[in-house]
Amino acid sequence: MGKTLERDLGIYSVLAISIGAMVGSGIFILPALAIDIAGPAVILAYVIAGVLVLPAALSKSEMATAMPESGGTYLFIERGMGPLLGTVAGIGTWFSLSFKGALALVGGVPYLLLLFDVSSSVVTPVALALAALLVLVNLVGAKQTGRLQVVIVVLMLAALVWFVLGGTPSVQSANYQPFFSGGVGGLLAATGLIFVSYAGVTKIASVAEEVENPGRNIPLGILGSLVFTTLLYTLIVAVMVGVTDRGALAASSTPMALAAEATLGTPGIVAVVLAAILALVSTANAGVLSSSRYPFAMSRDNLVPPSLATISDRFGTPSTSITLTGVVLLLLIAFVPLLEIAKLASAFQLLVFVLINVAVIAFREGHVKYEPSFDSPLYPWMQLFGAVSGLVLLTQMGTVPLVGAVLLVGTGIAWYYVYAHGRVDREGAAIDAVRQEVAQNAVDRTQETIGSVADEYRVLVALPNDISKDRERSLVRVAADLARGRDGRVIVSRFDEVPDQVPLAHASEIQSPADVQFERQTTELGDDFDVTVDCGTIVSHDTKHAVVNYADHSGADIVLMEQPDRSASVRERLLGNDIDWILRHATCEVALLDDRGLDEIETVELLTSEGPYDPTKVAVADALASQSGAEIHLNHESDAGASAAQATSLQEYKSQIAELCSVPVKTGGLISDGGDVPTKTGDILIVSVEDVAAARADRGGNTIVDHWGISVLAVHGRDSMRRSRIARALDRWVF
């Protein structure tokens, strides 16, 4: 039995980790920057940011109770949106937390310098020492980490509460005027800037695997810490602005100490400095604890090397992952200017919150197993609000953070395709949710197509001049089945192409013995198949234009022709042949028959290589089967090893298609794209023209006919004409 992480983090540790991850640079450093942008309205910015982070907090609470495993943001996005975005989220959040932890340590040292008369050159060495200590504590175990976090947070909160209570009597109302000096734009910009102050609210989800009673403690800890911290932030900033000159506050690197000096004197400064140090250390501590779990969880999913999932025999912690995170943290402190990088990481964190809200929708709408013990209220409006508001705030972060977020996304994508792509075969719940939506749209279009088939359905059989009687018979037989059940008629036209030098009027006046024989045998075929047949010969200089023009003139609903020889000339491969031109320009549907001995039809095989069935293919298959007393078999080519969710969605889709047909339908299962075919191959195979072309390319010139060994009717329906390439590409991708 493999090692697992011990569940020993209780509700107080959960609250402490979450609050400790939030209360840090967001309140001790950022108010000075934010007040310069928004003025006194920075107080409102903290309230708005707390409200806007609520959807992500609720979403993450729900998903954490359904998946109480290490990984947090990475895990939820990977399971919900797929391994590609999961890789992006995991790597990006891991780095952003490391950036924030490094910034917290370096930002806390200036407060420390207020107590000791030392040179500013010691900032980096002290920050490095603190970082090394925190990494060591995290290596010892989560239980010790949680207990340390409780102690730090209790002492820090005591100092902050004293700051609020002691500073409130000294507040000057004049300092709040004018309140909206930065305007709405300044308010939104400040909200985007200080949004990172709340990023830690969901970090406890990254260690969910170590939380006892996760169904209760995770949502209670996340929501409780958010409400408490929002109230605390608002009160602290209100006092800070109310007791300090705005210009002095904006210029200070230790704004809270400046406010404490104005109200509480030297004891207040000491208390605030100690609180700042504790807060920033706890932020870094929570960052090491949570960020180290991202590579740990990603390793278990084969997205990063397996060594990062190693659990220490002595301490029971992911030692390799923590060590790597510690190394990154130390390198950042030593060599990287952290303030701008932290802003970049904050922008990416905002984007991750958007994905978190979308992931909940994907889980609820998909087929994957998803059983949370806590349900986010106001679904899906809460999630949609969170996603939209997150994108709006992201636009307020400025150009550099946006570019940095794009670079982080690019790094995650590059890593996925270089390392992880060949090691995973999972798909996210979002893919399944989109697949279901695509399937339902396809069902609706199929129902509309079948229901819109008009009476007096007209089938134009377009024949070459040299066609044999047997080949014509097969075409007329199929045309009769398509028209008969719809009170329709068949128009059989032989197209005779003459040189440009021959006047068409002269050529059409000459009736050869072959013309007479054609009309006689076509009339006999109409009697044989009990359908009204009109026949004649069309003389033209260009057959392809004549077919399209005559189909439009005769009001044909579908043009039926022979499938051309698959051995195309070089010119045809480069420029296309007449059939390709007709497919592109015909205003009605087109079907191509490749006859391999079409006798009695007892089974109609309906096949799609990728994507849902073209509605016209379903309508044609149903018409042929109903007139022949046959049944339909629904088949779908797919890569072997389709996911359970994919198989379930496809089976449901095929069952809905079966209900639209007027004949018995067998839905069957998936067919591997490795050459295997069902035991009974049927009598005629209905495919799309695109299926034939794709199969010809994939099999080195062989077509689906050779794969199945039966007659094939390739259909080019109105659905292919009306829908964009992007829509059809989406269909193929999710199926």
mmCIF file with all atom_site columns, N, CA and C in Angstrom, residues 92 96 99 192-193 195-196 199 340-354 390-391 393-406 408-409:
data_model
loop_
_atom_site.group_PDB
_atom_site.id
_atom_site.type_symbol
_atom_site.label_atom_id
_atom_site.label_alt_id
_atom_site.label_comp_id
_atom_site.label_asym_id
_atom_site.label_entity_id
_atom_site.label_seq_id
_atom_site.pdbx_PDB_ins_code
_atom_site.Cartn_x
_atom_site.Cartn_y
_atom_site.Cartn_z
_atom_site.occupancy
_atom_site.B_iso_or_equiv
_atom_site.pdbx_formal_charge
_atom_site.auth_seq_id
_atom_site.auth_comp_id
_atom_site.auth_asym_id
_atom_site.auth_atom_id
_atom_site.pdbx_PDB_model_num
ATOM 1   N N  . GLY A 1 92  ? 1.548   27.855 -13.242 1.00 0.00 ? 92  GLY A N  1
ATOM 2   C CA . GLY A 1 92  ? 1.398   29.289 -13.019 1.00 0.00 ? 92  GLY A CA 1
ATOM 3   C C  . GLY A 1 92  ? 1.101   29.631 -11.573 1.00 0.00 ? 92  GLY A C  1
ATOM 4   N N  . SER A 1 96  ? 3.283   31.759 -8.993  1.00 0.00 ? 96  SER A N  1
ATOM 5   C CA . SER A 1 96  ? 2.705   32.988 -8.445  1.00 0.00 ? 96  SER A CA 1
ATOM 6   C C  . SER A 1 96  ? 2.721   32.965 -6.924  1.00 0.00 ? 96  SER A C  1
ATOM 7   N N  . PHE A 1 99  ? 6.237   33.664 -5.907  1.00 0.00 ? 99  PHE A N  1
ATOM 8   C CA . PHE A 1 99  ? 6.495   35.099 -6.044  1.00 0.00 ? 99  PHE A CA 1
ATOM 9   C C  . PHE A 1 99  ? 5.915   35.865 -4.862  1.00 0.00 ? 99  PHE A C  1
ATOM 10  N N  . GLY A 1 192 ? -8.363  46.158 -8.675  1.00 0.00 ? 192 GLY A N  1
ATOM 11  C CA . GLY A 1 192 ? -7.534  45.163 -9.345  1.00 0.00 ? 192 GLY A CA 1
ATOM 12  C C  . GLY A 1 192 ? -6.180  45.001 -8.683  1.00 0.00 ? 192 GLY A C  1
ATOM 13  N N  . LEU A 1 193 ? -5.610  46.102 -8.207  1.00 0.00 ? 193 LEU A N  1
ATOM 14  C CA . LEU A 1 193 ? -4.303  46.045 -7.571  1.00 0.00 ? 193 LEU A CA 1
ATOM 15  C C  . LEU A 1 193 ? -4.342  45.268 -6.264  1.00 0.00 ? 193 LEU A C  1
ATOM 16  N N  . PHE A 1 195 ? -6.615  43.160 -5.282  1.00 0.00 ? 195 PHE A N  1
ATOM 17  C CA . PHE A 1 195 ? -7.326  41.885 -5.366  1.00 0.00 ? 195 PHE A CA 1
ATOM 18  C C  . PHE A 1 195 ? -6.460  40.740 -4.865  1.00 0.00 ? 195 PHE A C  1
ATOM 19  N N  . VAL A 1 196 ? -5.155  40.839 -5.086  1.00 0.00 ? 196 VAL A N  1
ATOM 20  C CA . VAL A 1 196 ? -4.236  39.794 -4.644  1.00 0.00 ? 196 VAL A CA 1
ATOM 21  C C  . VAL A 1 196 ? -4.262  39.649 -3.128  1.00 0.00 ? 196 VAL A C  1
ATOM 22  N N  . ALA A 1 199 ? -6.188  36.587 -2.442  1.00 0.00 ? 199 ALA A N  1
ATOM 23  C CA . ALA A 1 199 ? -5.880  35.363 -3.181  1.00 0.00 ? 199 ALA A CA 1
ATOM 24  C C  . ALA A 1 199 ? -5.701  34.167 -2.259  1.00 0.00 ? 199 ALA A C  1
ATOM 25  N N  . GLU A 1 340 ? 7.280   43.847 -9.310  1.00 0.00 ? 340 GLU A N  1
ATOM 26  C CA . GLU A 1 340 ? 6.609   43.726 -10.596 1.00 0.00 ? 340 GLU A CA 1
ATOM 27  C C  . GLU A 1 340 ? 6.215   42.279 -10.889 1.00 0.00 ? 340 GLU A C  1
ATOM 28  N N  . ILE A 1 341 ? 7.079   41.354 -10.488 1.00 0.00 ? 341 ILE A N  1
ATOM 29  C CA . ILE A 1 341 ? 6.761   39.948 -10.720 1.00 0.00 ? 341 ILE A CA 1
ATOM 30  C C  . ILE A 1 341 ? 5.536   39.543 -9.913  1.00 0.00 ? 341 ILE A C  1
ATOM 31  N N  . ALA A 1 342 ? 5.421   40.076 -8.690  1.00 0.00 ? 342 ALA A N  1
ATOM 32  C CA . ALA A 1 342 ? 4.251   39.775 -7.872  1.00 0.00 ? 342 ALA A CA 1
ATOM 33  C C  . ALA A 1 342 ? 2.977   40.302 -8.528  1.00 0.00 ? 342 ALA A C  1
ATOM 34  N N  . LYS A 1 343 ? 3.086   41.483 -9.159  1.00 0.00 ? 343 LYS A N  1
ATOM 35  C CA . LYS A 1 343 ? 1.919   42.014 -9.861  1.00 0.00 ? 343 LYS A CA 1
ATOM 36  C C  . LYS A 1 343 ? 1.535   41.115 -11.038 1.00 0.00 ? 343 LYS A C  1
ATOM 37  N N  . LEU A 1 344 ? 2.552   40.611 -11.728 1.00 0.00 ? 344 LEU A N  1
ATOM 38  C CA . LEU A 1 344 ? 2.288   39.699 -12.841 1.00 0.00 ? 344 LEU A CA 1
ATOM 39  C C  . LEU A 1 344 ? 1.615   38.426 -12.338 1.00 0.00 ? 344 LEU A C  1
ATOM 40  N N  . ALA A 1 345 ? 2.136   37.913 -11.225 1.00 0.00 ? 345 ALA A N  1
ATOM 41  C CA . ALA A 1 345 ? 1.547   36.706 -10.655 1.00 0.00 ? 345 ALA A CA 1
ATOM 42  C C  . ALA A 1 345 ? 0.116   36.964 -10.206 1.00 0.00 ? 345 ALA A C  1
ATOM 43  N N  . SER A 1 346 ? -0.148  38.162 -9.704  1.00 0.00 ? 346 SER A N  1
ATOM 44  C CA . SER A 1 346 ? -1.505  38.503 -9.276  1.00 0.00 ? 346 SER A CA 1
ATOM 45  C C  . SER A 1 346 ? -2.468  38.502 -10.461 1.00 0.00 ? 346 SER A C  1
ATOM 46  N N  . ALA A 1 347 ? -2.014  39.016 -11.599 1.00 0.00 ? 347 ALA A N  1
ATOM 47  C CA . ALA A 1 347 ? -2.864  39.016 -12.789 1.00 0.00 ? 347 ALA A CA 1
ATOM 48  C C  . ALA A 1 347 ? -3.178  37.591 -13.221 1.00 0.00 ? 347 ALA A C  1
ATOM 49  N N  . PHE A 1 348 ? -2.176  36.720 -13.141 1.00 0.00 ? 348 PHE A N  1
ATOM 50  C CA . PHE A 1 348 ? -2.428  35.334 -13.511 1.00 0.00 ? 348 PHE A CA 1
ATOM 51  C C  . PHE A 1 348 ? -3.357  34.662 -12.505 1.00 0.00 ? 348 PHE A C  1
ATOM 52  N N  . GLN A 1 349 ? -3.204  35.008 -11.222 1.00 0.00 ? 349 GLN A N  1
ATOM 53  C CA . GLN A 1 349 ? -4.094  34.452 -10.206 1.00 0.00 ? 349 GLN A CA 1
ATOM 54  C C  . GLN A 1 349 ? -5.537  34.862 -10.474 1.00 0.00 ? 349 GLN A C  1
ATOM 55  N N  . LEU A 1 350 ? -5.720  36.081 -10.945 1.00 0.00 ? 350 LEU A N  1
ATOM 56  C CA . LEU A 1 350 ? -7.061  36.546 -11.292 1.00 0.00 ? 350 LEU A CA 1
ATOM 57  C C  . LEU A 1 350 ? -7.632  35.717 -12.438 1.00 0.00 ? 350 LEU A C  1
ATOM 58  N N  . LEU A 1 351 ? -6.796  35.416 -13.423 1.00 0.00 ? 351 LEU A N  1
ATOM 59  C CA . LEU A 1 351 ? -7.234  34.577 -14.536 1.00 0.00 ? 351 LEU A CA 1
ATOM 60  C C  . LEU A 1 351 ? -7.580  33.172 -14.060 1.00 0.00 ? 351 LEU A C  1
ATOM 61  N N  . VAL A 1 352 ? -6.809  32.661 -13.115 1.00 0.00 ? 352 VAL A N  1
ATOM 62  C CA . VAL A 1 352 ? -7.097  31.338 -12.562 1.00 0.00 ? 352 VAL A CA 1
ATOM 63  C C  . VAL A 1 352 ? -8.444  31.334 -11.849 1.00 0.00 ? 352 VAL A C  1
ATOM 64  N N  . PHE A 1 353 ? -8.776  32.411 -11.152 1.00 0.00 ? 353 PHE A N  1
ATOM 65  C CA . PHE A 1 353 ? -10.077 32.497 -10.485 1.00 0.00 ? 353 PHE A CA 1
ATOM 66  C C  . PHE A 1 353 ? -11.216 32.440 -11.506 1.00 0.00 ? 353 PHE A C  1
ATOM 67  N N  . VAL A 1 354 ? -10.996 33.041 -12.670 1.00 0.00 ? 354 VAL A N  1
ATOM 68  C CA . VAL A 1 354 ? -12.001 32.950 -13.737 1.00 0.00 ? 354 VAL A CA 1
ATOM 69  C C  . VAL A 1 354 ? -12.194 31.489 -14.143 1.00 0.00 ? 354 VAL A C  1
ATOM 70  N N  . GLY A 1 390 ? -14.024 38.958 -12.971 1.00 0.00 ? 390 GLY A N  1
ATOM 71  C CA . GLY A 1 390 ? -12.591 38.698 -12.981 1.00 0.00 ? 390 GLY A CA 1
ATOM 72  C C  . GLY A 1 390 ? -11.928 39.195 -14.248 1.00 0.00 ? 390 GLY A C  1
ATOM 73  N N  . LEU A 1 391 ? -12.583 38.980 -15.382 1.00 0.00 ? 391 LEU A N  1
ATOM 74  C CA . LEU A 1 391 ? -12.028 39.454 -16.650 1.00 0.00 ? 391 LEU A CA 1
ATOM 75  C C  . LEU A 1 391 ? -12.001 40.980 -16.693 1.00 0.00 ? 391 LEU A C  1
ATOM 76  N N  . LEU A 1 393 ? -11.691 43.020 -14.085 1.00 0.00 ? 393 LEU A N  1
ATOM 77  C CA . LEU A 1 393 ? -10.586 43.463 -13.235 1.00 0.00 ? 393 LEU A CA 1
ATOM 78  C C  . LEU A 1 393 ? -9.240  43.217 -13.899 1.00 0.00 ? 393 LEU A C  1
ATOM 79  N N  . LEU A 1 394 ? -9.156  42.120 -14.651 1.00 0.00 ? 394 LEU A N  1
ATOM 80  C CA . LEU A 1 394 ? -7.897  41.805 -15.327 1.00 0.00 ? 394 LEU A CA 1
ATOM 81  C C  . LEU A 1 394 ? -7.506  42.905 -16.302 1.00 0.00 ? 394 LEU A C  1
ATOM 82  N N  . THR A 1 395 ? -8.490  43.521 -16.937 1.00 0.00 ? 395 THR A N  1
ATOM 83  C CA . THR A 1 395 ? -8.200  44.604 -17.879 1.00 0.00 ? 395 THR A CA 1
ATOM 84  C C  . THR A 1 395 ? -7.689  45.858 -17.167 1.00 0.00 ? 395 THR A C  1
ATOM 85  N N  . GLN A 1 396 ? -7.901  45.941 -15.844 1.00 0.00 ? 396 GLN A N  1
ATOM 86  C CA . GLN A 1 396 ? -7.464  47.118 -15.097 1.00 0.00 ? 396 GLN A CA 1
ATOM 87  C C  . GLN A 1 396 ? -6.045  46.980 -14.557 1.00 0.00 ? 396 GLN A C  1
ATOM 88  N N  . MET A 1 397 ? -5.412  45.830 -14.824 1.00 0.00 ? 397 MET A N  1
ATOM 89  C CA . MET A 1 397 ? -4.087  45.578 -14.251 1.00 0.00 ? 397 MET A CA 1
ATOM 90  C C  . MET A 1 397 ? -2.964  46.241 -15.029 1.00 0.00 ? 397 MET A C  1
ATOM 91  N N  . GLY A 1 398 ? -3.236  46.692 -16.244 1.00 0.00 ? 398 GLY A N  1
ATOM 92  C CA . GLY A 1 398 ? -2.195  47.315 -17.051 1.00 0.00 ? 398 GLY A CA 1
ATOM 93  C C  . GLY A 1 398 ? -1.604  46.358 -18.066 1.00 0.00 ? 398 GLY A C  1
ATOM 94  N N  . THR A 1 399 ? -0.819  46.905 -18.982 1.00 0.00 ? 399 THR A N  1
ATOM 95  C CA . THR A 1 399 ? -0.277  46.114 -20.095 1.00 0.00 ? 399 THR A CA 1
ATOM 96  C C  . THR A 1 399 ? 0.751   45.092 -19.643 1.00 0.00 ? 399 THR A C  1
ATOM 97  N N  . VAL A 1 400 ? 1.670   45.488 -18.784 1.00 0.00 ? 400 VAL A N  1
ATOM 98  C CA . VAL A 1 400 ? 2.755   44.590 -18.379 1.00 0.00 ? 400 VAL A CA 1
ATOM 99  C C  . VAL A 1 400 ? 2.236   43.345 -17.662 1.00 0.00 ? 400 VAL A C  1
ATOM 100 N N  . PRO A 1 401 ? 1.355   43.479 -16.681 1.00 0.00 ? 401 PRO A N  1
ATOM 101 C CA . PRO A 1 401 ? 0.821   42.263 -16.055 1.00 0.00 ? 401 PRO A CA 1
ATOM 102 C C  . PRO A 1 401 ? 0.087   41.352 -17.037 1.00 0.00 ? 401 PRO A C  1
ATOM 103 N N  . LEU A 1 402 ? -0.641  41.944 -17.976 1.00 0.00 ? 402 LEU A N  1
ATOM 104 C CA . LEU A 1 402 ? -1.346  41.122 -18.963 1.00 0.00 ? 402 LEU A CA 1
ATOM 105 C C  . LEU A 1 402 ? -0.360  40.351 -19.832 1.00 0.00 ? 402 LEU A C  1
ATOM 106 N N  . VAL A 1 403 ? 0.689   41.029 -20.270 1.00 0.00 ? 403 VAL A N  1
ATOM 107 C CA . VAL A 1 403 ? 1.710   40.348 -21.074 1.00 0.00 ? 403 VAL A CA 1
ATOM 108 C C  . VAL A 1 403 ? 2.383   39.246 -20.263 1.00 0.00 ? 403 VAL A C  1
ATOM 109 N N  . GLY A 1 404 ? 2.649   39.527 -19.000 1.00 0.00 ? 404 GLY A N  1
ATOM 110 C CA . GLY A 1 404 ? 3.255   38.515 -18.144 1.00 0.00 ? 404 GLY A CA 1
ATOM 111 C C  . GLY A 1 404 ? 2.353   37.303 -17.965 1.00 0.00 ? 404 GLY A C  1
ATOM 112 N N  . ALA A 1 405 ? 1.058   37.541 -17.801 1.00 0.00 ? 405 ALA A N  1
ATOM 113 C CA . ALA A 1 405 ? 0.121   36.430 -17.674 1.00 0.00 ? 405 ALA A CA 1
ATOM 114 C C  . ALA A 1 405 ? 0.120   35.582 -18.933 1.00 0.00 ? 405 ALA A C  1
ATOM 115 N N  . VAL A 1 406 ? 0.190   36.243 -20.085 1.00 0.00 ? 406 VAL A N  1
ATOM 116 C CA . VAL A 1 406 ? 0.238   35.503 -21.354 1.00 0.00 ? 406 VAL A CA 1
ATOM 117 C C  . VAL A 1 406 ? 1.498   34.647 -21.424 1.00 0.00 ? 406 VAL A C  1
ATOM 118 N N  . LEU A 1 408 ? 3.164   33.390 -18.897 1.00 0.00 ? 408 LEU A N  1
ATOM 119 C CA . LEU A 1 408 ? 2.998   32.259 -17.993 1.00 0.00 ? 408 LEU A CA 1
ATOM 120 C C  . LEU A 1 408 ? 2.119   31.181 -18.617 1.00 0.00 ? 408 LEU A C  1
ATOM 121 N N  . VAL A 1 409 ? 1.052   31.619 -19.280 1.00 0.00 ? 409 VAL A N  1
ATOM 122 C CA . VAL A 1 409 ? 0.183   30.668 -19.969 1.00 0.00 ? 409 VAL A CA 1
ATOM 123 C C  . VAL A 1 409 ? 0.965   29.933 -21.052 1.00 0.00 ? 409 VAL A C  1
#
